[in-house]
Short mmCIF file of C-alpha atoms and ligand atoms in Angstrom, two decimals:
data_model
loop_
_atom_site.label_atom_id
_atom_site.label_comp_id
_atom_site.label_asym_id
_atom_site.label_seq_id
_atom_site.Cartn_x
_atom_site.Cartn_y
_atom_site.Cartn_z
CA MET U 1429 37.05 81.27 127.47
CA ILE U 1430 35.31 82.63 130.53
CA PHE U 1431 31.92 83.33 129.13
CA THR U 1432 29.53 85.18 131.40
CA ARG U 1433 29.46 88.94 131.32
CA ARG U 1434 28.69 88.92 135.03
CA HIS U 1435 31.87 86.93 135.69
CA PHE U 1436 33.79 89.21 133.40
CA LEU U 1437 32.58 92.25 135.32
CA SER U 1438 33.19 90.68 138.70
CA THR U 1439 36.77 89.77 137.82
CA THR U 1440 37.29 93.32 136.58
CA THR U 1441 36.04 94.67 139.90
CA VAL U 1442 38.33 92.37 141.84
CA ALA U 1443 41.29 93.36 139.66
CA ALA U 1444 40.49 97.04 140.28
CA ALA U 1445 40.33 96.35 144.02
CA ALA U 1446 43.71 94.64 143.81
CA LEU U 1447 45.24 97.75 142.29
CA PHE U 1448 44.32 99.74 145.38
CA ALA U 1449 45.22 97.04 147.91
CA PRO U 1450 48.31 97.79 150.06
CA GLY U 1451 50.25 94.94 148.44
CA PRO U 1452 49.69 92.63 145.49
CA LEU U 1453 47.25 89.81 146.23
CA PHE U 1454 49.63 87.42 144.46
CA ALA U 1455 52.59 87.63 142.15
CA GLN U 1456 51.68 89.32 138.86
CA ASP U 1457 53.41 88.16 135.72
CA PRO U 1458 54.05 91.20 133.52
CA GLN U 1459 54.27 88.92 130.48
CA GLN U 1460 50.68 87.74 130.83
CA PRO U 1461 47.88 89.56 128.97
CA GLU U 1462 45.49 91.63 131.03
CA MET U 1463 42.68 89.08 130.70
CA VAL U 1464 44.80 86.44 132.45
CA VAL U 1465 45.82 88.87 135.20
CA LYS U 1466 42.14 89.70 135.76
CA ALA U 1467 41.07 86.06 135.65
CA ARG U 1468 43.70 85.19 138.25
CA ALA U 1469 42.59 88.07 140.47
CA GLY U 1470 38.97 86.95 140.24
CA ALA U 1471 39.68 83.23 140.68
CA ALA U 1472 41.81 83.68 143.84
CA ASP U 1473 38.63 83.99 145.93
CA ALA U 1474 36.23 82.12 143.65
CA LYS U 1475 34.05 79.53 145.35
CA ILE U 1476 34.62 76.06 143.98
CA THR U 1477 31.54 73.84 143.94
CA THR U 1478 31.62 70.05 143.57
CA GLN U 1479 28.88 68.15 141.74
CA LYS U 1480 28.72 64.35 141.86
CA LEU U 1481 27.90 62.80 138.50
CA ARG U 1482 28.02 59.02 138.03
CA GLY U 1483 30.46 56.21 138.83
CA ASN U 1484 32.65 58.22 141.25
CA ILE U 1485 33.10 61.05 138.73
CA CYS U 1486 32.66 64.60 140.00
CA VAL U 1487 32.93 68.00 138.40
CA LEU U 1488 34.48 71.09 140.03
CA MET U 1489 33.02 74.40 138.88
CA GLY U 1490 34.01 77.98 139.58
CA SER U 1491 37.58 78.40 138.27
CA GLY U 1492 37.85 78.70 134.48
CA GLY U 1493 36.45 75.73 132.56
CA ASN U 1494 34.67 72.81 134.19
CA ILE U 1495 37.08 70.33 135.82
CA ALA U 1496 36.18 66.62 135.84
CA VAL U 1497 37.64 64.45 138.62
CA LEU U 1498 37.98 60.65 138.78
CA PRO U 1499 39.41 59.65 142.18
CA GLY U 1500 40.69 56.18 143.09
CA PRO U 1501 43.58 54.04 144.31
CA GLN U 1502 45.69 54.82 141.21
CA GLY U 1503 45.50 58.51 142.06
CA LYS U 1504 43.14 61.18 140.83
CA LEU U 1505 42.68 61.90 137.16
CA LEU U 1506 41.54 65.44 136.33
CA VAL U 1507 40.24 66.88 133.08
CA ASP U 1508 41.40 70.53 132.83
CA SER U 1509 43.20 72.55 135.47
CA GLY U 1510 41.31 75.84 135.93
CA ILE U 1511 42.94 79.15 136.86
CA SER U 1512 46.20 78.88 138.81
CA SER U 1513 45.20 81.30 141.58
CA SER U 1514 42.39 78.89 142.63
CA GLN U 1515 45.00 76.34 143.71
CA THR U 1516 44.13 76.50 147.46
CA HIS U 1517 40.38 76.20 146.88
CA ILE U 1518 40.75 73.46 144.27
CA LYS U 1519 43.04 71.51 146.63
CA GLU U 1520 40.38 71.79 149.38
CA ALA U 1521 37.66 70.58 147.01
CA LEU U 1522 39.84 67.66 145.86
CA ALA U 1523 40.69 66.71 149.47
CA ALA U 1524 36.96 66.62 150.29
CA ILE U 1525 36.47 64.03 147.51
CA SER U 1526 39.29 61.69 148.63
CA ALA U 1527 42.89 61.64 149.88
CA ASP U 1528 44.25 60.24 146.60
CA PRO U 1529 47.02 62.42 145.11
CA ILE U 1530 46.67 63.95 141.64
CA GLN U 1531 48.25 61.46 139.24
CA GLN U 1532 47.01 62.46 135.78
CA LEU U 1533 45.71 65.62 134.12
CA VAL U 1534 44.07 65.77 130.70
CA ASN U 1535 43.78 69.14 128.88
CA THR U 1536 40.76 69.49 126.58
CA HIS U 1537 42.48 72.33 124.63
CA TRP U 1538 45.16 75.01 125.00
CA HIS U 1539 43.14 77.99 126.35
CA TYR U 1540 44.38 79.44 129.63
CA ASP U 1541 41.11 78.97 131.51
CA HIS U 1542 41.62 75.18 131.04
CA THR U 1543 45.42 75.00 131.44
CA ASP U 1544 46.53 77.79 133.80
CA GLY U 1545 46.66 75.30 136.71
CA ASN U 1546 48.90 72.87 134.78
CA LEU U 1547 52.11 73.95 136.50
CA TRP U 1548 50.98 73.45 140.08
CA MET U 1549 49.15 70.21 139.25
CA HIS U 1550 52.29 68.86 137.57
CA SER U 1551 54.31 69.87 140.66
CA ALA U 1552 51.74 67.98 142.74
CA GLY U 1553 52.48 64.82 140.71
CA ALA U 1554 50.31 64.94 137.59
CA THR U 1555 51.40 63.62 134.21
CA ILE U 1556 49.74 65.88 131.62
CA VAL U 1557 48.00 64.31 128.60
CA ALA U 1558 46.68 66.29 125.60
CA ASN U 1559 46.47 66.55 121.85
CA GLU U 1560 49.85 67.19 120.22
CA LYS U 1561 48.65 70.62 119.05
CA THR U 1562 47.85 71.65 122.63
CA ARG U 1563 51.49 71.01 123.53
CA GLN U 1564 52.66 72.91 120.43
CA ARG U 1565 50.49 75.92 121.25
CA LEU U 1566 51.40 75.98 124.96
CA ASN U 1567 55.06 75.70 123.99
CA SER U 1568 55.10 78.91 121.94
CA PRO U 1569 53.47 82.39 122.18
CA GLN U 1570 49.83 82.46 121.05
CA THR U 1571 47.47 85.30 120.16
CA ILE U 1572 43.70 85.38 120.45
CA GLU U 1573 42.92 88.18 118.01
CA LEU U 1574 39.40 88.88 119.28
CA PHE U 1575 40.82 89.88 122.66
CA HIS U 1576 44.04 91.42 121.30
CA ALA U 1577 45.73 89.11 123.78
CA THR U 1578 49.12 87.45 123.33
CA PHE U 1579 50.02 84.63 125.71
CA PRO U 1580 53.66 83.73 126.40
CA ALA U 1581 54.95 80.18 126.04
CA GLU U 1582 54.36 78.06 129.15
CA PRO U 1583 57.25 76.73 131.28
CA ALA U 1584 58.28 73.11 130.70
CA GLY U 1585 56.45 71.85 133.78
CA ALA U 1586 53.11 73.08 132.43
CA LEU U 1587 53.45 71.26 129.09
CA PRO U 1588 51.70 67.97 128.27
CA THR U 1589 54.26 65.15 128.11
CA VAL U 1590 51.93 62.43 126.83
CA VAL U 1591 50.51 63.59 123.50
CA PHE U 1592 48.53 62.02 120.68
CA MET U 1593 47.16 63.06 117.29
CA ASP U 1594 43.82 61.31 116.75
CA GLU U 1595 42.90 59.20 119.74
CA HIS U 1596 44.22 57.77 122.97
CA THR U 1597 42.92 55.32 125.58
CA LEU U 1598 43.61 55.45 129.32
CA HIS U 1599 42.76 52.84 131.95
CA THR U 1600 42.71 54.06 135.53
CA ASN U 1601 40.74 53.48 138.72
CA GLY U 1602 38.57 50.84 137.06
CA GLU U 1603 37.45 53.24 134.33
CA THR U 1604 38.31 53.33 130.61
CA LEU U 1605 38.75 56.78 129.08
CA HIS U 1606 38.58 57.32 125.34
CA LEU U 1607 40.23 60.59 124.22
CA GLN U 1608 39.52 61.80 120.66
CA HIS U 1609 40.69 64.84 118.73
CA TYR U 1610 37.89 66.86 117.15
CA ASP U 1611 38.26 68.46 113.72
CA PRO U 1612 39.23 72.14 114.19
CA ALA U 1613 36.15 73.47 116.05
CA HIS U 1614 36.55 75.89 119.00
CA THR U 1615 40.33 75.76 118.35
CA ASP U 1616 42.46 73.21 116.47
CA THR U 1617 43.53 71.56 119.76
CA ASP U 1618 40.15 70.30 121.05
CA ILE U 1619 39.57 66.76 122.33
CA SER U 1620 36.65 64.95 123.90
CA VAL U 1621 37.16 62.75 126.97
CA HIS U 1622 34.66 59.89 127.31
CA PHE U 1623 34.60 57.93 130.57
CA THR U 1624 33.14 54.90 128.82
CA ASP U 1625 32.08 52.83 131.86
CA ALA U 1626 30.28 55.67 133.67
CA ASP U 1627 29.19 57.11 130.29
CA VAL U 1628 30.26 60.64 131.17
CA LEU U 1629 31.61 62.83 128.36
CA HIS U 1630 33.69 66.04 128.71
CA THR U 1631 33.45 68.05 125.49
CA GLY U 1632 35.82 70.90 126.36
CA ASP U 1633 34.74 74.16 124.73
CA THR U 1634 33.23 72.48 121.68
CA TRP U 1635 30.03 72.72 123.73
CA PHE U 1636 28.87 75.69 125.81
CA ASN U 1637 25.66 74.72 127.61
CA GLY U 1638 22.89 77.29 127.25
CA VAL U 1639 24.83 80.13 125.57
CA TYR U 1640 26.24 81.01 122.17
CA PRO U 1641 29.71 79.45 121.79
CA PHE U 1642 33.01 81.27 121.45
CA ILE U 1643 34.98 80.26 118.35
CA ASP U 1644 38.69 81.09 118.36
CA TYR U 1645 39.49 81.41 114.66
CA SER U 1646 42.96 82.76 115.42
CA THR U 1647 44.06 79.36 116.78
CA GLY U 1648 42.27 77.20 114.26
CA GLY U 1649 38.58 77.29 115.25
CA HIS U 1650 35.78 77.24 112.63
CA ILE U 1651 31.95 77.27 112.65
CA ASP U 1652 31.69 74.17 110.45
CA GLY U 1653 34.08 72.34 112.76
CA MET U 1654 31.88 73.33 115.72
CA ILE U 1655 28.90 71.76 113.95
CA ARG U 1656 30.87 68.57 113.17
CA ALA U 1657 32.11 68.43 116.76
CA THR U 1658 28.60 68.81 118.16
CA LYS U 1659 27.37 66.03 115.83
CA ARG U 1660 30.17 63.77 117.07
CA THR U 1661 29.26 64.56 120.67
CA MET U 1662 25.69 63.46 119.82
CA ALA U 1663 27.07 60.21 118.34
CA THR U 1664 29.29 59.40 121.35
CA GLY U 1665 27.96 57.29 124.23
CA THR U 1666 24.23 56.72 124.63
CA THR U 1667 20.99 58.68 125.04
CA SER U 1668 21.71 58.85 128.78
CA THR U 1669 25.29 60.13 128.52
CA ILE U 1670 26.06 62.85 131.08
CA VAL U 1671 27.72 65.67 129.11
CA ILE U 1672 30.15 68.10 130.78
CA PRO U 1673 30.48 71.28 128.71
CA GLY U 1674 33.58 73.46 128.81
CA HIS U 1675 31.42 76.13 130.45
CA GLY U 1676 27.91 76.14 131.87
CA PRO U 1677 25.97 73.53 133.82
CA VAL U 1678 26.43 69.79 133.30
CA GLY U 1679 23.88 68.62 130.73
CA ASN U 1680 22.53 65.84 128.55
CA LYS U 1681 22.09 64.79 124.92
CA GLN U 1682 18.78 66.65 124.61
CA GLN U 1683 20.56 69.92 125.42
CA VAL U 1684 23.40 69.12 123.03
CA ALA U 1685 20.77 68.50 120.32
CA GLU U 1686 19.22 71.91 121.02
CA SER U 1687 22.66 73.57 120.64
CA LEU U 1688 23.23 71.66 117.39
CA GLU U 1689 19.90 72.84 115.97
CA MET U 1690 20.72 76.42 117.02
CA ILE U 1691 24.21 76.59 115.47
CA SER U 1692 23.17 74.73 112.29
CA THR U 1693 20.13 76.96 111.72
CA ILE U 1694 22.06 80.19 112.32
CA ARG U 1695 24.96 78.97 110.17
CA ASP U 1696 22.63 78.33 107.22
CA LYS U 1697 20.82 81.67 107.63
CA VAL U 1698 24.05 83.65 107.78
CA ALA U 1699 25.55 81.71 104.85
CA GLY U 1700 22.45 82.46 102.75
CA LEU U 1701 22.61 86.18 103.54
CA LYS U 1702 26.33 86.31 102.81
CA LYS U 1703 25.75 84.53 99.49
CA GLU U 1704 23.27 87.28 98.59
CA GLY U 1705 26.20 89.70 98.96
CA LYS U 1706 25.24 91.19 102.30
CA THR U 1707 27.99 92.80 104.39
CA ILE U 1708 28.56 91.78 108.01
CA ASP U 1709 26.72 94.90 109.22
CA GLU U 1710 23.73 94.08 106.98
CA VAL U 1711 23.69 90.49 108.24
CA ILE U 1712 23.81 91.63 111.88
CA ALA U 1713 20.96 94.09 111.14
CA ALA U 1714 18.90 91.18 109.73
CA LYS U 1715 19.11 89.49 113.20
CA PRO U 1716 19.70 85.92 112.00
CA THR U 1717 19.90 84.71 115.63
CA ALA U 1718 16.60 86.30 116.77
CA ALA U 1719 14.68 83.03 117.26
CA PHE U 1720 17.39 81.79 119.66
CA ASP U 1721 18.41 84.94 121.53
CA ASP U 1722 16.08 84.44 124.52
CA LYS U 1723 17.54 81.02 125.17
CA PHE U 1724 21.20 81.39 124.16
CA GLY U 1725 21.91 85.12 123.97
CA LYS U 1726 22.68 85.95 127.59
CA GLY U 1727 26.25 84.65 127.81
CA PHE U 1728 29.61 86.24 127.09
CA THR U 1729 29.16 85.66 123.34
CA THR U 1730 26.44 88.15 122.31
CA PRO U 1731 24.12 87.55 119.32
CA GLN U 1732 26.22 90.06 117.34
CA MET U 1733 29.49 88.32 118.27
CA PHE U 1734 28.13 84.91 117.31
CA THR U 1735 26.85 86.30 113.99
CA ARG U 1736 30.40 87.54 113.30
CA PHE U 1737 31.89 84.12 114.17
CA VAL U 1738 29.54 82.46 111.68
CA TYR U 1739 29.97 85.11 108.94
CA GLN U 1740 33.75 84.78 109.16
CA GLY U 1741 33.59 81.06 108.35
CA VAL U 1742 30.95 80.75 105.62
ZN1 ZN Z 1121 38.36 77.65 125.17
#
């Protein structure tokens, strides 16, 4: 999910401005929950930045989750599709990388801030690849309880057509990609995408760099799965693997290790307090995240929210 409070506020402001504009900024879908309408309003003007990583791989940031791009003669491969209203700006950013058309799109999980651009990217020529559960969830209405938001089923053109359960390998543009399903972690649809030659790993939202993670229990997420996923991210690639989180700046194994220590420590503290019979309010009052709040507590997921995510699962 979109995770900075600043971004949340700025999209709200833009949405409010849109209400008073003489005409709609773009077509509004009355079926979509308010958070998608606001995200689309905010993303229409969002600046897309391009960061070069290694071995031709770039990441586009600024519209929903981080988008990895591998250009080349077999056409571009993208990981995640951002918010649909960013189409013009994403197309400009992609054209600045190379003239290759979009040929393949991989979705790291079903959430709208990683899949809202699926329809236009498919229309532009992309075959969509994902875990089978991502297709199942996009193909039927879904609810994220925390946000009281229900998302309608996606149209056929936005659905992944190449799906797998456990793992899948792709060869394109001289690169080998290893796709692996995580245990239920952030959702039950998460996969990692490892560009094995360049040693660049996209973790989807199983890793938020520098902030407390969001865990979507209502579509299969779980704190213990997040810990297992983070351990697997540590075990994938090498010590110099470049790690693209779902949200936040591109990072490295050292930063993943710091996140792992943070979530494991807080998990054990909260589990211990819950075992003593403490209620959620008593656990929040005990501030089990205090030692980590300066470093991780400034994102969309507040220390109190993260404590609730952990308490729910232990
Ligand atoms: Zn997500």
